[in-house]
Amino acid sequence: MESPEMTRFVDVSAYLPDGRRTPGRLGPGQLTTVPLEVVSVGPTELVLPEVTVRDERGVPLLDPNETQLLSEPSQGGGPRVTADEDFQARVFGLTNTAVNAQRMLRTMAELLGQPLPHLLIRIGMHESPRRWRGGHYRVAARSYDPPEFGDAQVTGEIHLGGGDGQIPDPDGGEPYFGAPSHNLAIVYHEIGHHVCRHTADFRLNQLRPPTEQTNKKVAVDEGTCDILTAIMLDRPDIYGWHRATTPEWERRRRGLHPRWTMARFEGGSFDPHFDGTIWASGCWTARESVAAAGYDRARFDRMLLQGLHLSGALPEDGRSEEERTKLALKQRRYVSTLLEALLAADPELTDPVLAGMAAHGIHPGASNVALREAALAAKLAS
């Protein structure tokens, strides 16, 4: 038996979700000092039991001997602040990402009943030829878009850009630099892909050679990452801080609003993030329906994680392996397939979950196209 890693606690700075459950003027979070459990501290990285967070821009940020790594967010850093303030913002991005990654991975492990593979998060990626304010999840693959320099870890890793642009302050104050490592919604969403890869495995990477996996995402994958983000933030307007200037009725806002139903499902080459919002919105409504029926919301959260795990199993029948794989890949695109797995995970919640999903045109036993046609017909008849 392997001996457990020796850990220690270091006080660090981070944002934590403010817990607001209604749309409104949102900020990056509540600035807090957090005792972070670490295995080791290096000049540019924090190694935790669940995750390694590393700044890839080549500037030493941390003193491994310190017991406190407190820093100021400095409005995200960037070109509008002093060099010292930008340095502070980079330190904060490292500790903020580490705190929230550990928080989410521990929450997911508790809901699943087992830990996920160790995750690597790399900050400051894709800074050339232009700056980047986004994030993505990568597994080892033959090709990458955008291109990567070197292969990603077989078990998966997250890349966060160094930041770009400014997030306006709704009250007219100083804008905030768009640094992904300061943005809880981006961090949680990308960790959601790690959860999906090692549970539902929507692209069946478990059957591909370890270094020939695919990074392409389907709508139900993106939507699951959004509902996991909403659970961690405890609010449906998950991107309401950095997209505050985007009207709530626009799909680019990606708020989990009741208006998003299968009648708006596009499929095909359409942006899977937008189609995924329908599934995420259905999950949020179902979660609220579970609470209205007298259950704890955490009961739905556990149902979701257990359902993801159940849906990752391959069908066992008389078909050949090739036929079973083709069928499984097709069915993994259906929101109804994942819904059925959720219901199997906790049958007692069937009625409130089905009621919540039905409000979005999501029902068991149908393809995405069939659900869209039924939702459109219902819309025309109303």
Short mmCIF file of C-alpha atoms in Angstrom, two decimals:
data_model
loop_
_atom_site.label_atom_id
_atom_site.label_comp_id
_atom_site.label_asym_id
_atom_site.label_seq_id
_atom_site.Cartn_x
_atom_site.Cartn_y
_atom_site.Cartn_z
CA MET A 1 0.00 0.00 0.00
CA GLU A 2 1.34 3.45 -0.93
CA SER A 3 1.87 5.86 1.94
CA PRO A 4 -0.30 9.02 1.77
CA GLU A 5 1.34 12.24 0.63
CA MET A 6 2.45 14.54 3.42
CA THR A 7 0.52 17.80 3.28
CA ARG A 8 0.50 21.13 5.06
CA PHE A 9 -1.77 24.17 5.11
CA VAL A 10 -0.83 27.55 3.64
CA ASP A 11 -3.02 30.65 3.94
CA VAL A 12 -3.77 32.03 0.48
CA SER A 13 -6.02 34.64 -1.13
CA ALA A 14 -8.99 33.65 -3.25
CA TYR A 15 -12.49 34.56 -4.36
CA LEU A 16 -15.31 32.36 -3.10
CA PRO A 17 -18.83 32.39 -4.58
CA ASP A 18 -21.05 35.00 -2.98
CA GLY A 19 -24.00 32.61 -2.89
CA ARG A 20 -26.46 34.92 -4.63
CA ARG A 21 -29.17 32.85 -6.23
CA THR A 22 -30.84 35.58 -8.29
CA PRO A 23 -29.61 37.51 -11.32
CA GLY A 24 -28.23 40.95 -10.64
CA ARG A 25 -25.04 42.94 -10.57
CA LEU A 26 -22.45 40.32 -9.90
CA GLY A 27 -18.77 40.64 -9.07
CA PRO A 28 -15.89 38.17 -9.25
CA GLY A 29 -16.72 36.78 -5.78
CA GLN A 30 -16.04 37.34 -2.11
CA LEU A 31 -12.36 38.05 -1.42
CA THR A 32 -11.27 35.65 1.32
CA THR A 33 -8.20 34.22 3.06
CA VAL A 34 -8.36 30.42 2.77
CA PRO A 35 -6.25 27.69 4.43
CA LEU A 36 -5.17 25.66 1.39
CA GLU A 37 -4.01 22.06 1.79
CA VAL A 38 -0.86 21.59 -0.31
CA VAL A 39 1.67 18.84 -0.97
CA SER A 40 4.35 21.28 -2.10
CA VAL A 41 4.90 24.86 -3.20
CA GLY A 42 7.25 25.76 -6.04
CA PRO A 43 8.26 29.11 -7.53
CA THR A 44 5.54 28.84 -10.19
CA GLU A 45 3.20 26.10 -8.98
CA LEU A 46 1.05 24.73 -6.19
CA VAL A 47 0.82 20.96 -5.92
CA LEU A 48 -2.31 19.82 -4.06
CA PRO A 49 -3.54 16.27 -3.42
CA GLU A 50 -6.12 16.63 -6.22
CA VAL A 51 -4.60 19.12 -8.65
CA THR A 52 -1.40 20.89 -9.71
CA VAL A 53 -1.79 24.55 -10.69
CA ARG A 54 1.13 26.06 -12.58
CA ASP A 55 1.82 29.48 -14.11
CA GLU A 56 3.59 28.90 -17.44
CA ARG A 57 4.87 32.43 -18.08
CA GLY A 58 8.34 31.84 -16.64
CA VAL A 59 8.26 34.38 -13.79
CA PRO A 60 8.85 33.06 -10.23
CA LEU A 61 5.79 33.99 -8.17
CA LEU A 62 5.94 32.09 -4.88
CA ASP A 63 8.35 31.55 -2.01
CA PRO A 64 8.20 27.82 -1.15
CA ASN A 65 9.10 28.53 2.48
CA GLU A 66 6.26 30.94 3.23
CA THR A 67 3.30 29.87 5.35
CA GLN A 68 1.18 32.68 3.91
CA LEU A 69 0.80 33.42 0.21
CA LEU A 70 -1.50 36.42 0.44
CA SER A 71 -1.88 38.74 -2.53
CA GLU A 72 -4.20 41.34 -3.99
CA PRO A 73 -6.29 40.65 -7.10
CA SER A 74 -5.32 44.12 -8.40
CA GLN A 75 -8.35 44.26 -10.72
CA GLY A 76 -6.95 41.26 -12.60
CA GLY A 77 -3.61 42.87 -13.45
CA GLY A 78 -2.87 43.43 -17.11
CA PRO A 79 -1.47 46.44 -19.00
CA ARG A 80 -3.47 49.11 -17.12
CA VAL A 81 -1.78 48.56 -13.75
CA THR A 82 1.79 48.81 -12.44
CA ALA A 83 4.29 45.96 -12.77
CA ASP A 84 3.99 45.23 -9.04
CA GLU A 85 0.19 45.12 -9.24
CA ASP A 86 0.36 42.81 -12.24
CA PHE A 87 2.71 40.53 -10.28
CA GLN A 88 0.25 40.48 -7.38
CA ALA A 89 -2.57 39.64 -9.78
CA ARG A 90 -0.60 36.68 -11.17
CA VAL A 91 0.03 35.33 -7.68
CA PHE A 92 -3.65 35.77 -6.90
CA GLY A 93 -4.63 33.95 -10.10
CA LEU A 94 -2.51 30.99 -9.05
CA THR A 95 -3.93 30.76 -5.52
CA ASN A 96 -7.49 31.56 -6.59
CA THR A 97 -7.47 28.79 -9.17
CA ALA A 98 -5.96 26.33 -6.70
CA VAL A 99 -8.54 27.04 -3.98
CA ASN A 100 -11.51 26.72 -6.29
CA ALA A 101 -10.15 23.69 -8.13
CA GLN A 102 -9.63 21.88 -4.83
CA ARG A 103 -13.08 22.96 -3.66
CA MET A 104 -14.79 21.63 -6.78
CA LEU A 105 -12.79 18.41 -7.11
CA ARG A 106 -13.49 17.54 -3.48
CA THR A 107 -17.19 18.29 -3.94
CA MET A 108 -17.34 16.11 -7.06
CA ALA A 109 -15.44 13.27 -5.36
CA GLU A 110 -17.83 13.35 -2.41
CA LEU A 111 -20.87 13.21 -4.71
CA LEU A 112 -19.35 10.44 -6.82
CA GLY A 113 -18.03 8.44 -3.88
CA GLN A 114 -14.57 8.27 -5.45
CA PRO A 115 -11.79 10.68 -6.44
CA LEU A 116 -11.08 11.83 -9.97
CA PRO A 117 -7.64 11.48 -11.60
CA HIS A 118 -5.11 14.15 -10.62
CA LEU A 119 -5.62 17.27 -12.73
CA LEU A 120 -3.06 19.72 -14.13
CA ILE A 121 -4.12 23.36 -14.66
CA ARG A 122 -1.75 25.57 -16.65
CA ILE A 123 -2.14 29.36 -16.52
CA GLY A 124 -0.84 31.77 -19.15
CA MET A 125 -1.22 29.51 -22.17
CA HIS A 126 -1.65 30.57 -25.82
CA GLU A 127 -0.22 34.05 -25.30
CA SER A 128 1.11 34.21 -28.85
CA PRO A 129 0.29 35.48 -31.43
CA ARG A 130 -2.44 37.20 -29.38
CA ARG A 131 -3.54 37.31 -25.77
CA TRP A 132 -6.36 34.99 -24.67
CA ARG A 133 -9.05 35.44 -22.04
CA GLY A 134 -10.54 31.94 -22.22
CA GLY A 135 -9.90 28.39 -21.10
CA HIS A 136 -10.18 24.87 -22.47
CA TYR A 137 -9.79 21.25 -21.41
CA ARG A 138 -7.30 19.08 -23.25
CA VAL A 139 -6.59 15.35 -23.48
CA ALA A 140 -3.75 13.70 -25.43
CA ALA A 141 -4.72 13.73 -29.10
CA ARG A 142 -3.26 13.57 -32.60
CA SER A 143 -4.15 17.20 -33.32
CA TYR A 144 -5.26 20.25 -31.40
CA ASP A 145 -7.24 23.34 -32.31
CA PRO A 146 -5.78 25.78 -31.43
CA PRO A 147 -2.38 24.07 -31.79
CA GLU A 148 -0.58 22.94 -28.63
CA PHE A 149 3.15 22.83 -28.07
CA GLY A 150 3.61 19.30 -26.82
CA ASP A 151 1.10 16.66 -25.83
CA ALA A 152 -1.46 17.08 -23.09
CA GLN A 153 -1.62 14.63 -20.21
CA VAL A 154 -3.46 11.41 -21.01
CA THR A 155 -5.75 11.97 -18.00
CA GLY A 156 -6.49 15.54 -19.10
CA GLU A 157 -5.39 19.09 -18.30
CA ILE A 158 -6.83 22.60 -18.31
CA HIS A 159 -5.30 25.60 -20.07
CA LEU A 160 -6.19 29.13 -18.98
CA GLY A 161 -5.11 32.17 -20.97
CA GLY A 162 -3.14 35.00 -19.45
CA GLY A 163 -6.02 37.40 -19.98
CA ASP A 164 -7.16 40.03 -22.42
CA GLY A 165 -9.60 42.95 -22.56
CA GLN A 166 -11.47 44.65 -19.75
CA ILE A 167 -14.64 43.71 -17.85
CA PRO A 168 -16.61 46.95 -17.26
CA ASP A 169 -17.68 47.83 -13.74
CA PRO A 170 -21.48 48.25 -13.69
CA ASP A 171 -21.18 51.15 -11.21
CA GLY A 172 -18.62 53.04 -13.26
CA GLY A 173 -15.54 52.04 -11.27
CA GLU A 174 -12.25 50.69 -12.59
CA PRO A 175 -12.67 47.90 -15.14
CA TYR A 176 -11.35 44.41 -14.34
CA PHE A 177 -8.78 42.76 -16.60
CA GLY A 178 -10.18 39.60 -18.21
CA ALA A 179 -7.89 37.09 -16.49
CA PRO A 180 -9.44 33.58 -16.61
CA SER A 181 -7.63 32.51 -13.42
CA HIS A 182 -9.65 35.17 -11.55
CA ASN A 183 -12.95 33.99 -13.05
CA LEU A 184 -14.68 31.28 -11.01
CA ALA A 185 -17.15 30.43 -13.80
CA ILE A 186 -14.36 29.66 -16.28
CA VAL A 187 -12.39 27.61 -13.74
CA TYR A 188 -15.44 25.57 -12.69
CA HIS A 189 -16.64 25.01 -16.27
CA GLU A 190 -13.29 23.63 -17.41
CA ILE A 191 -13.03 21.36 -14.37
CA GLY A 192 -16.49 20.15 -15.37
CA HIS A 193 -14.94 18.71 -18.55
CA HIS A 194 -12.53 16.70 -16.38
CA VAL A 195 -15.53 15.36 -14.46
CA CYS A 196 -17.33 14.45 -17.71
CA ARG A 197 -14.25 12.81 -19.25
CA HIS A 198 -13.89 10.44 -16.30
CA THR A 199 -17.59 9.68 -15.80
CA ALA A 200 -19.98 9.93 -18.78
CA ASP A 201 -17.07 10.03 -21.26
CA PHE A 202 -19.27 11.54 -23.97
CA ARG A 203 -16.67 10.95 -26.71
CA LEU A 204 -15.72 7.42 -25.58
CA ASN A 205 -12.10 8.36 -25.07
CA GLN A 206 -11.80 5.29 -22.82
CA LEU A 207 -11.86 3.15 -25.98
CA ARG A 208 -9.32 5.19 -27.94
CA PRO A 209 -5.53 4.73 -27.71
CA PRO A 210 -4.25 6.82 -24.75
CA THR A 211 -2.48 9.36 -26.97
CA GLU A 212 -5.19 9.47 -29.68
CA GLN A 213 -8.17 10.81 -27.76
CA THR A 214 -10.44 13.57 -29.06
CA ASN A 215 -10.95 17.03 -27.64
CA LYS A 216 -14.19 17.70 -29.52
CA LYS A 217 -17.14 18.37 -27.22
CA VAL A 218 -20.84 17.66 -27.72
CA ALA A 219 -23.69 19.83 -26.48
CA VAL A 220 -24.61 17.66 -23.49
CA ASP A 221 -20.96 17.82 -22.34
CA GLU A 222 -20.91 21.63 -22.47
CA GLY A 223 -24.32 21.81 -20.79
CA THR A 224 -23.24 19.47 -18.00
CA CYS A 225 -20.21 21.69 -17.36
CA ASP A 226 -22.53 24.70 -17.11
CA ILE A 227 -24.87 23.05 -14.60
CA LEU A 228 -21.87 21.94 -12.52
CA THR A 229 -20.69 25.55 -12.61
CA ALA A 230 -24.13 26.74 -11.50
CA ILE A 231 -24.08 24.25 -8.62
CA MET A 232 -20.67 25.47 -7.47
CA LEU A 233 -21.67 29.16 -7.78
CA ASP A 234 -25.20 28.49 -6.47
CA ARG A 235 -26.76 30.75 -9.10
CA PRO A 236 -28.12 30.27 -12.62
CA ASP A 237 -26.58 33.40 -14.20
CA ILE A 238 -23.17 31.74 -14.23
CA TYR A 239 -21.47 34.17 -16.62
CA GLY A 240 -23.31 37.22 -15.34
CA TRP A 241 -20.15 38.92 -14.09
CA HIS A 242 -17.94 38.98 -17.16
CA ARG A 243 -20.89 39.06 -19.59
CA ALA A 244 -22.93 41.65 -17.75
CA THR A 245 -23.17 43.80 -20.89
CA THR A 246 -24.72 40.88 -22.81
CA PRO A 247 -28.54 40.97 -22.48
CA GLU A 248 -29.98 38.08 -20.50
CA TRP A 249 -32.20 37.10 -23.43
CA GLU A 250 -29.19 36.48 -25.70
CA ARG A 251 -27.83 32.95 -25.88
CA ARG A 252 -24.27 34.30 -25.59
CA ARG A 253 -25.05 35.13 -21.97
CA ARG A 254 -25.64 31.39 -21.35
CA GLY A 255 -27.76 31.99 -18.29
CA LEU A 256 -29.77 28.95 -17.21
CA HIS A 257 -33.08 30.62 -17.90
CA PRO A 258 -36.47 28.86 -18.24
CA ARG A 259 -36.85 30.21 -21.79
CA TRP A 260 -34.27 27.78 -23.22
CA THR A 261 -36.16 24.73 -24.50
CA MET A 262 -35.56 22.00 -27.08
CA ALA A 263 -37.49 24.17 -29.56
CA ARG A 264 -34.24 26.17 -29.83
CA PHE A 265 -32.00 23.12 -30.30
CA GLU A 266 -29.87 23.40 -33.46
CA GLY A 267 -27.59 20.34 -33.48
CA GLY A 268 -25.08 19.53 -36.20
CA SER A 269 -22.21 22.00 -36.46
CA PHE A 270 -23.97 24.62 -34.33
CA ASP A 271 -22.07 25.87 -31.28
CA PRO A 272 -22.40 23.07 -28.68
CA HIS A 273 -22.22 25.67 -25.88
CA PHE A 274 -25.53 27.19 -26.96
CA ASP A 275 -27.32 23.86 -27.38
CA GLY A 276 -25.80 22.76 -24.08
CA THR A 277 -27.51 25.67 -22.35
CA ILE A 278 -30.85 23.91 -22.92
CA TRP A 279 -29.71 20.82 -21.00
CA ALA A 280 -28.13 22.97 -18.27
CA SER A 281 -31.32 25.03 -17.93
CA GLY A 282 -33.40 21.87 -17.66
CA CYS A 283 -31.11 20.59 -14.92
CA TRP A 284 -31.36 23.87 -13.01
CA THR A 285 -35.17 23.84 -13.21
CA ALA A 286 -35.20 20.19 -12.14
CA ARG A 287 -32.94 21.02 -9.20
CA GLU A 288 -35.33 23.76 -8.10
CA SER A 289 -38.26 21.37 -8.60
CA VAL A 290 -36.52 18.85 -6.33
CA ALA A 291 -36.14 21.57 -3.68
CA ALA A 292 -39.80 22.59 -4.05
CA ALA A 293 -40.78 18.96 -3.43
CA GLY A 294 -39.07 19.12 -0.03
CA TYR A 295 -35.71 17.55 -0.83
CA ASP A 296 -32.27 19.07 -0.34
CA ARG A 297 -30.74 20.45 -3.55
CA ALA A 298 -27.65 18.37 -2.79
CA ARG A 299 -29.83 15.31 -3.44
CA PHE A 300 -30.13 16.41 -7.09
CA ASP A 301 -26.40 17.16 -7.23
CA ARG A 302 -25.60 13.61 -6.13
CA MET A 303 -28.15 12.25 -8.59
CA LEU A 304 -26.45 14.17 -11.40
CA LEU A 305 -22.96 12.90 -10.57
CA GLN A 306 -24.12 9.33 -10.07
CA GLY A 307 -26.06 9.56 -13.34
CA LEU A 308 -22.95 10.75 -15.16
CA HIS A 309 -21.10 7.76 -13.78
CA LEU A 310 -23.85 5.30 -14.78
CA SER A 311 -24.08 6.73 -18.29
CA GLY A 312 -20.39 6.00 -18.86
CA ALA A 313 -21.00 2.24 -19.02
CA LEU A 314 -21.12 0.59 -22.45
CA PRO A 315 -24.27 -1.34 -23.40
CA GLU A 316 -23.97 -5.11 -22.97
CA ASP A 317 -25.94 -7.05 -25.59
CA GLY A 318 -25.44 -9.31 -28.57
CA ARG A 319 -24.04 -6.64 -30.86
CA SER A 320 -20.40 -6.59 -31.99
CA GLU A 321 -17.99 -4.24 -30.24
CA GLU A 322 -17.97 -1.95 -33.30
CA GLU A 323 -21.78 -1.78 -33.36
CA ARG A 324 -22.00 -1.18 -29.60
CA THR A 325 -19.43 1.60 -29.82
CA LYS A 326 -21.23 3.31 -32.69
CA LEU A 327 -24.55 3.09 -30.86
CA ALA A 328 -23.04 4.35 -27.60
CA LEU A 329 -21.46 7.37 -29.31
CA LYS A 330 -24.81 8.23 -30.89
CA GLN A 331 -26.79 7.83 -27.69
CA ARG A 332 -24.28 9.85 -25.67
CA ARG A 333 -25.33 12.90 -27.68
CA TYR A 334 -28.94 12.60 -26.50
CA VAL A 335 -30.10 14.60 -23.50
CA SER A 336 -32.71 11.88 -22.93
CA THR A 337 -29.98 9.25 -22.45
CA LEU A 338 -28.38 11.22 -19.64
CA LEU A 339 -31.79 12.01 -18.15
CA GLU A 340 -32.56 8.29 -18.01
CA ALA A 341 -29.26 7.67 -16.22
CA LEU A 342 -30.13 10.36 -13.65
CA LEU A 343 -33.50 8.75 -12.97
CA ALA A 344 -31.83 5.35 -12.52
CA ALA A 345 -29.41 6.90 -10.01
CA ASP A 346 -32.22 8.11 -7.71
CA PRO A 347 -35.69 6.85 -8.73
CA GLU A 348 -37.34 8.59 -5.77
CA LEU A 349 -36.72 11.96 -7.44
CA THR A 350 -38.35 10.89 -10.73
CA ASP A 351 -41.50 13.04 -10.48
CA PRO A 352 -39.91 16.43 -9.64
CA VAL A 353 -37.02 15.88 -12.06
CA LEU A 354 -39.31 14.91 -14.95
CA ALA A 355 -41.54 17.91 -14.19
CA GLY A 356 -38.57 20.27 -14.28
CA MET A 357 -37.14 18.79 -17.47
CA ALA A 358 -40.55 18.76 -19.20
CA ALA A 359 -40.67 22.56 -18.90
CA HIS A 360 -37.71 22.58 -21.30
CA GLY A 361 -39.09 19.94 -23.65
CA ILE A 362 -36.74 17.25 -22.33
CA HIS A 363 -38.26 13.78 -21.89
CA PRO A 364 -36.88 10.22 -21.73
CA GLY A 365 -36.75 7.92 -24.72
CA ALA A 366 -36.30 10.30 -27.64
CA SER A 367 -33.53 11.67 -29.84
CA ASN A 368 -32.59 15.34 -29.74
CA VAL A 369 -34.27 15.86 -33.12
CA ALA A 370 -37.49 14.20 -31.95
CA LEU A 371 -37.51 16.36 -28.81
CA ARG A 372 -36.98 19.48 -30.90
CA GLU A 373 -39.85 18.60 -33.25
CA ALA A 374 -42.16 17.88 -30.32
CA ALA A 375 -41.21 21.15 -28.60
CA LEU A 376 -41.79 23.14 -31.80
CA ALA A 377 -45.18 21.48 -32.30
CA ALA A 378 -46.16 22.27 -28.71
CA LYS A 379 -45.04 25.87 -29.18
CA LEU A 380 -47.15 26.27 -32.33
CA ALA A 381 -50.18 24.72 -30.62
CA SER A 382 -50.01 27.01 -27.61
#
